[in-house]
Amino acid sequence: MNLNEFFLDDPFEKPLDHLVPDGGYCGILKSVACIGASLDSGEIEIFDQTGKRFCIDKYEYSWLSYFGHVTGNLVRHFTRGGMSTKEYVEEYADWHGLWDRKLACNAYVITLSGNDISLMLRGDLEFGSWEDIDLQDYHNNKKSFMGYYATIVQRCREISPRCRIFPTLCFQKATGQRLPYLKKMQAFFQELSERLPFVYFMDLFQNGPVVDEAFEKKFFMNGHMTPAGYLLKGRLFTSYLDYIIRHNLDDFTQIATIGEDLYDPKYTW
């Protein structure tokens, strides 16, 4: 028996070197929520015969629906086209009862970034700093991107104390004005994963495909992805999550007892 056929153990492997067709080790997560925007909602963008623009969230085509299909996990869409961290914290999550413990999950993939950059470019949101974050009490966090983002992480942990959290920066076209914000987000998400336990940065901006003209022609329609594009995104997200689990296997030993006051102190909780 060649164990490598069932568990790839390559210390030099990069996140998307190995694409898994069957969900891989993501199957152990069992319940996963995505907190995101249009590109996590399967949104399609269409201009009809009169030139009128329509943007419609098609959750059945989202990367998360693909992920749930191949892994068998319960998935929850905490997403909507146009979502930002500001809207999620100040309005959306409360209006839709998303902080209810009945909706708690073992893992959260947080993809909010693009609409926040748009707000910052308009002067409607500051990026912020670590001084905006009180890791002991999110009520003290300031109203900046970093403050809102940390609040989301902290409130997920409040309803699901030992959940695994994946701040994510997705592959995207980086225009001149947006690139500095993307770089700052990379640094913030990386440091967040180092400061907090069981937080893992998925950097598809760095490790994912280059979004150039050829890529857009294949996988985008107007400003959003096609069904084939969302399926590709599902494979990439699934494979990245599988990579993280395989390279941090000790951290997932007790994934089955998340949500319970039960864990073995001999192992990583």
Coordinates of C-alpha atoms in Angstrom, one line a residue:
M1 CA 0.0 0.0 0.0
N2 CA 1.3 3.4 -1.0
L3 CA 0.0 5.8 1.6
N4 CA 1.0 8.8 -0.6
E5 CA -1.9 7.8 -2.9
F6 CA -4.3 8.7 0.0
F7 CA -2.4 11.4 1.8
L8 CA 0.0 13.5 -0.2
D9 CA 2.9 14.5 2.2
D10 CA 5.2 16.8 0.3
P11 CA 6.9 19.5 2.5
F12 CA 7.6 21.5 -0.7
E13 CA 4.1 21.4 -2.0
K14 CA 2.5 24.8 -2.8
P15 CA -1.2 25.4 -2.1
L16 CA -2.6 24.7 -5.6
D17 CA -0.1 22.2 -6.9
H18 CA -2.5 19.4 -6.2
L19 CA -6.2 19.8 -7.3
V20 CA -8.5 17.4 -5.6
P21 CA -11.5 16.1 -7.6
D22 CA -13.4 14.7 -4.6
G23 CA -13.1 17.3 -1.8
G24 CA -10.1 15.6 -0.3
Y25 CA -9.8 16.1 3.5
C26 CA -12.3 19.0 3.4
G27 CA -14.9 16.3 4.2
I28 CA -13.9 16.4 7.9
L29 CA -15.2 20.0 8.3
K30 CA -18.9 18.9 8.0
S31 CA -20.3 22.4 8.2
V32 CA -18.9 25.5 6.4
A33 CA -20.2 29.0 6.0
C34 CA -19.0 31.6 3.5
I35 CA -19.2 35.3 4.5
G36 CA -18.8 37.0 1.2
A37 CA -20.2 39.0 -1.7
S38 CA -21.4 38.5 -5.3
L39 CA -18.5 36.3 -6.5
D40 CA -19.4 33.9 -3.6
S41 CA -23.1 34.0 -4.4
G42 CA -22.9 32.7 -8.0
E43 CA -24.0 36.1 -9.3
I44 CA -24.5 36.5 -13.0
E45 CA -24.4 39.8 -14.7
I46 CA -26.6 40.2 -17.8
F47 CA -27.6 43.1 -20.1
D48 CA -30.9 42.3 -21.7
Q49 CA -32.1 43.2 -25.2
T50 CA -32.8 46.8 -24.2
G51 CA -29.4 47.2 -22.5
K52 CA -30.8 47.1 -19.0
R53 CA -28.3 45.5 -16.5
F54 CA -29.3 42.7 -14.2
C55 CA -27.2 41.2 -11.4
I56 CA -28.7 38.1 -9.9
D57 CA -27.4 35.9 -7.1
K58 CA -27.6 32.3 -8.2
Y59 CA -26.5 30.4 -5.1
E60 CA -26.9 27.0 -6.8
Y61 CA -23.9 28.0 -9.1
S62 CA -21.7 29.4 -6.3
W63 CA -18.3 27.9 -5.5
L64 CA -19.7 27.0 -2.1
S65 CA -22.5 24.9 -3.6
Y66 CA -19.9 23.1 -5.7
F67 CA -17.8 22.6 -2.5
G68 CA -20.9 21.2 -0.6
H69 CA -21.7 18.8 -3.5
V70 CA -18.2 17.2 -3.7
T71 CA -17.6 17.1 0.1
G72 CA -21.0 16.3 1.4
N73 CA -20.7 19.0 3.9
L74 CA -23.5 21.3 5.1
V75 CA -22.9 24.7 3.6
R76 CA -24.4 28.1 4.5
H77 CA -24.3 31.1 2.2
F78 CA -23.9 34.3 4.4
T79 CA -23.4 36.2 1.2
R80 CA -25.0 38.8 -1.1
G81 CA -24.0 40.8 -4.1
G82 CA -22.4 44.1 -3.1
M83 CA -21.6 43.0 0.5
S84 CA -18.9 44.7 2.5
T85 CA -17.5 44.2 6.0
K86 CA -19.2 47.4 7.0
E87 CA -22.7 46.3 5.8
Y88 CA -22.3 42.8 7.2
V89 CA -21.4 44.0 10.7
E90 CA -23.7 47.0 10.9
E91 CA -26.8 45.6 9.2
Y92 CA -26.9 42.3 7.3
A93 CA -25.8 39.8 9.9
D94 CA -28.2 41.1 12.5
W95 CA -31.1 41.5 10.1
H96 CA -30.8 37.9 9.0
G97 CA -30.0 36.4 12.4
L98 CA -26.6 35.1 11.3
W99 CA -25.1 35.4 14.8
D100 CA -27.6 32.8 16.0
R101 CA -25.9 29.8 17.5
K102 CA -28.3 27.5 15.6
L103 CA -26.5 28.6 12.4
A104 CA -23.0 28.0 13.9
C105 CA -20.5 26.1 11.7
N106 CA -17.3 24.3 12.2
A107 CA -15.5 26.5 9.6
Y108 CA -15.9 30.0 8.1
V109 CA -14.4 31.2 4.9
I110 CA -14.4 35.0 4.8
T111 CA -13.9 36.5 1.4
L112 CA -15.0 40.1 1.8
S113 CA -12.5 42.5 0.3
G114 CA -13.5 43.8 -3.1
N115 CA -16.4 46.0 -2.2
D116 CA -14.5 47.3 0.8
I117 CA -11.8 48.5 -1.5
S118 CA -14.4 50.3 -3.5
L119 CA -15.7 52.0 -0.4
M120 CA -12.1 53.0 0.5
L121 CA -11.5 54.5 -2.9
R122 CA -14.6 56.6 -2.5
G123 CA -13.4 57.8 0.9
D124 CA -16.3 56.1 2.7
L125 CA -14.2 53.6 4.7
E126 CA -10.7 53.7 6.3
F127 CA -8.4 50.7 6.1
G128 CA -7.5 51.1 9.7
S129 CA -4.7 49.6 11.9
W130 CA -4.2 47.1 14.7
E131 CA -5.1 49.9 17.1
D132 CA -8.6 49.6 15.8
I133 CA -9.0 46.1 17.2
D134 CA -9.6 44.9 20.7
L135 CA -9.0 41.2 20.6
Q136 CA -10.6 40.8 24.0
D137 CA -13.9 42.6 23.2
Y138 CA -15.1 43.3 19.7
H139 CA -17.5 46.0 21.0
N140 CA -14.5 48.2 21.2
N141 CA -13.4 47.7 17.6
K142 CA -13.4 50.9 15.5
K143 CA -15.4 51.4 12.3
S144 CA -12.6 50.6 9.8
F145 CA -12.0 47.7 7.4
M146 CA -9.7 46.1 9.9
G147 CA -12.1 46.8 12.8
Y148 CA -15.1 45.3 11.0
Y149 CA -13.2 42.3 9.7
A150 CA -11.9 41.5 13.2
T151 CA -15.4 41.8 14.5
I152 CA -16.6 39.2 12.1
V153 CA -13.9 36.8 13.1
Q154 CA -14.5 37.4 16.8
R155 CA -18.3 37.0 16.5
C156 CA -17.9 33.7 14.6
R157 CA -15.8 32.5 17.4
E158 CA -18.4 33.7 19.9
I159 CA -21.1 31.4 18.5
S160 CA -18.7 28.6 17.5
P161 CA -15.8 28.9 20.0
R162 CA -13.4 26.4 18.4
C163 CA -14.3 26.9 14.8
R164 CA -11.6 27.2 12.1
I165 CA -11.6 30.5 10.2
F166 CA -10.1 31.1 6.7
P167 CA -9.6 34.8 5.8
T168 CA -9.4 34.7 2.0
L169 CA -8.1 36.9 -0.7
C170 CA -9.3 35.6 -4.0
F171 CA -7.7 35.8 -7.5
Q172 CA -8.7 39.0 -9.2
K173 CA -7.5 41.7 -11.6
A174 CA -5.4 44.2 -9.7
T175 CA -5.7 47.6 -11.3
G176 CA -3.4 50.4 -10.2
Q177 CA -5.6 52.0 -7.5
R178 CA -6.7 48.7 -6.0
L179 CA -3.3 47.0 -5.8
P180 CA -2.0 48.9 -2.7
Y181 CA -5.2 47.9 -0.8
L182 CA -4.8 44.3 -1.9
K183 CA -1.2 44.2 -0.6
K184 CA -2.3 45.7 2.7
M185 CA -5.0 43.1 3.0
Q186 CA -2.5 40.3 2.3
A187 CA -0.3 41.6 5.2
F188 CA -3.3 42.0 7.5
F189 CA -4.8 38.5 6.8
Q190 CA -1.4 36.9 7.3
E191 CA -0.8 38.6 10.6
L192 CA -4.3 37.8 11.7
S193 CA -3.6 34.1 11.1
E194 CA -0.4 34.4 13.1
R195 CA -2.0 36.2 16.1
L196 CA -5.1 34.1 16.5
P197 CA -5.4 30.3 16.9
F198 CA -6.9 28.2 14.1
V199 CA -7.0 31.0 11.6
Y200 CA -5.5 30.2 8.2
F201 CA -5.0 32.7 5.4
M202 CA -6.0 31.4 1.9
D203 CA -4.1 33.7 -0.4
L204 CA -5.5 32.9 -3.9
F205 CA -4.4 36.4 -5.0
Q206 CA -0.8 35.2 -4.7
N207 CA -1.3 31.5 -5.4
G208 CA -4.3 31.4 -7.7
P209 CA -4.6 31.9 -11.5
V210 CA -3.6 35.2 -13.1
V211 CA -6.8 37.0 -14.2
D212 CA -5.8 38.3 -17.6
E213 CA -7.7 38.8 -20.8
A214 CA -7.5 35.1 -21.8
F215 CA -8.8 34.0 -18.3
E216 CA -11.7 36.5 -18.4
K217 CA -12.7 35.4 -21.9
K218 CA -13.1 31.8 -20.6
F219 CA -14.6 32.4 -17.2
F220 CA -16.2 35.8 -17.0
M221 CA -19.4 37.4 -18.4
N222 CA -19.4 41.1 -18.0
G223 CA -18.2 41.9 -14.5
H224 CA -18.9 38.5 -12.9
M225 CA -18.1 34.8 -13.5
T226 CA -19.8 32.3 -15.6
P227 CA -21.2 29.0 -14.3
A228 CA -18.0 27.4 -15.5
G229 CA -16.0 30.1 -13.7
Y230 CA -17.7 29.4 -10.4
L231 CA -17.1 25.7 -10.8
L232 CA -13.4 26.3 -11.4
K233 CA -13.4 28.6 -8.3
G234 CA -15.0 25.8 -6.3
R235 CA -12.3 23.4 -7.3
L236 CA -9.6 25.9 -6.4
F237 CA -11.1 26.7 -3.0
T238 CA -11.7 23.1 -2.2
S239 CA -8.1 22.2 -3.1
Y240 CA -6.7 25.1 -1.1
L241 CA -8.7 24.1 2.0
D242 CA -7.5 20.5 1.5
Y243 CA -3.9 21.7 1.3
I244 CA -4.3 23.7 4.6
I245 CA -5.8 20.7 6.4
R246 CA -3.1 18.3 5.2
H247 CA -0.3 20.6 6.2
N248 CA -1.8 21.4 9.7
L249 CA -3.3 18.0 10.5
D250 CA -2.7 18.2 14.2
D251 CA -5.0 21.3 14.3
F252 CA -7.9 19.2 13.0
T253 CA -7.7 16.2 15.3
Q254 CA -10.7 17.3 17.3
I255 CA -12.7 18.9 14.6
A256 CA -15.6 16.5 15.4
T257 CA -16.1 18.1 18.9
I258 CA -16.5 21.7 17.8
G259 CA -19.6 23.1 19.4
E260 CA -19.3 20.8 22.4
D261 CA -17.7 21.3 25.8
L262 CA -15.6 18.2 25.2
Y263 CA -12.0 17.9 24.1
D264 CA -9.0 15.9 25.0
P265 CA -6.2 18.1 26.5
K266 CA -3.5 15.7 25.2
Y267 CA -4.2 16.9 21.7
T268 CA -4.5 20.3 19.9
W269 CA -8.0 21.5 20.8

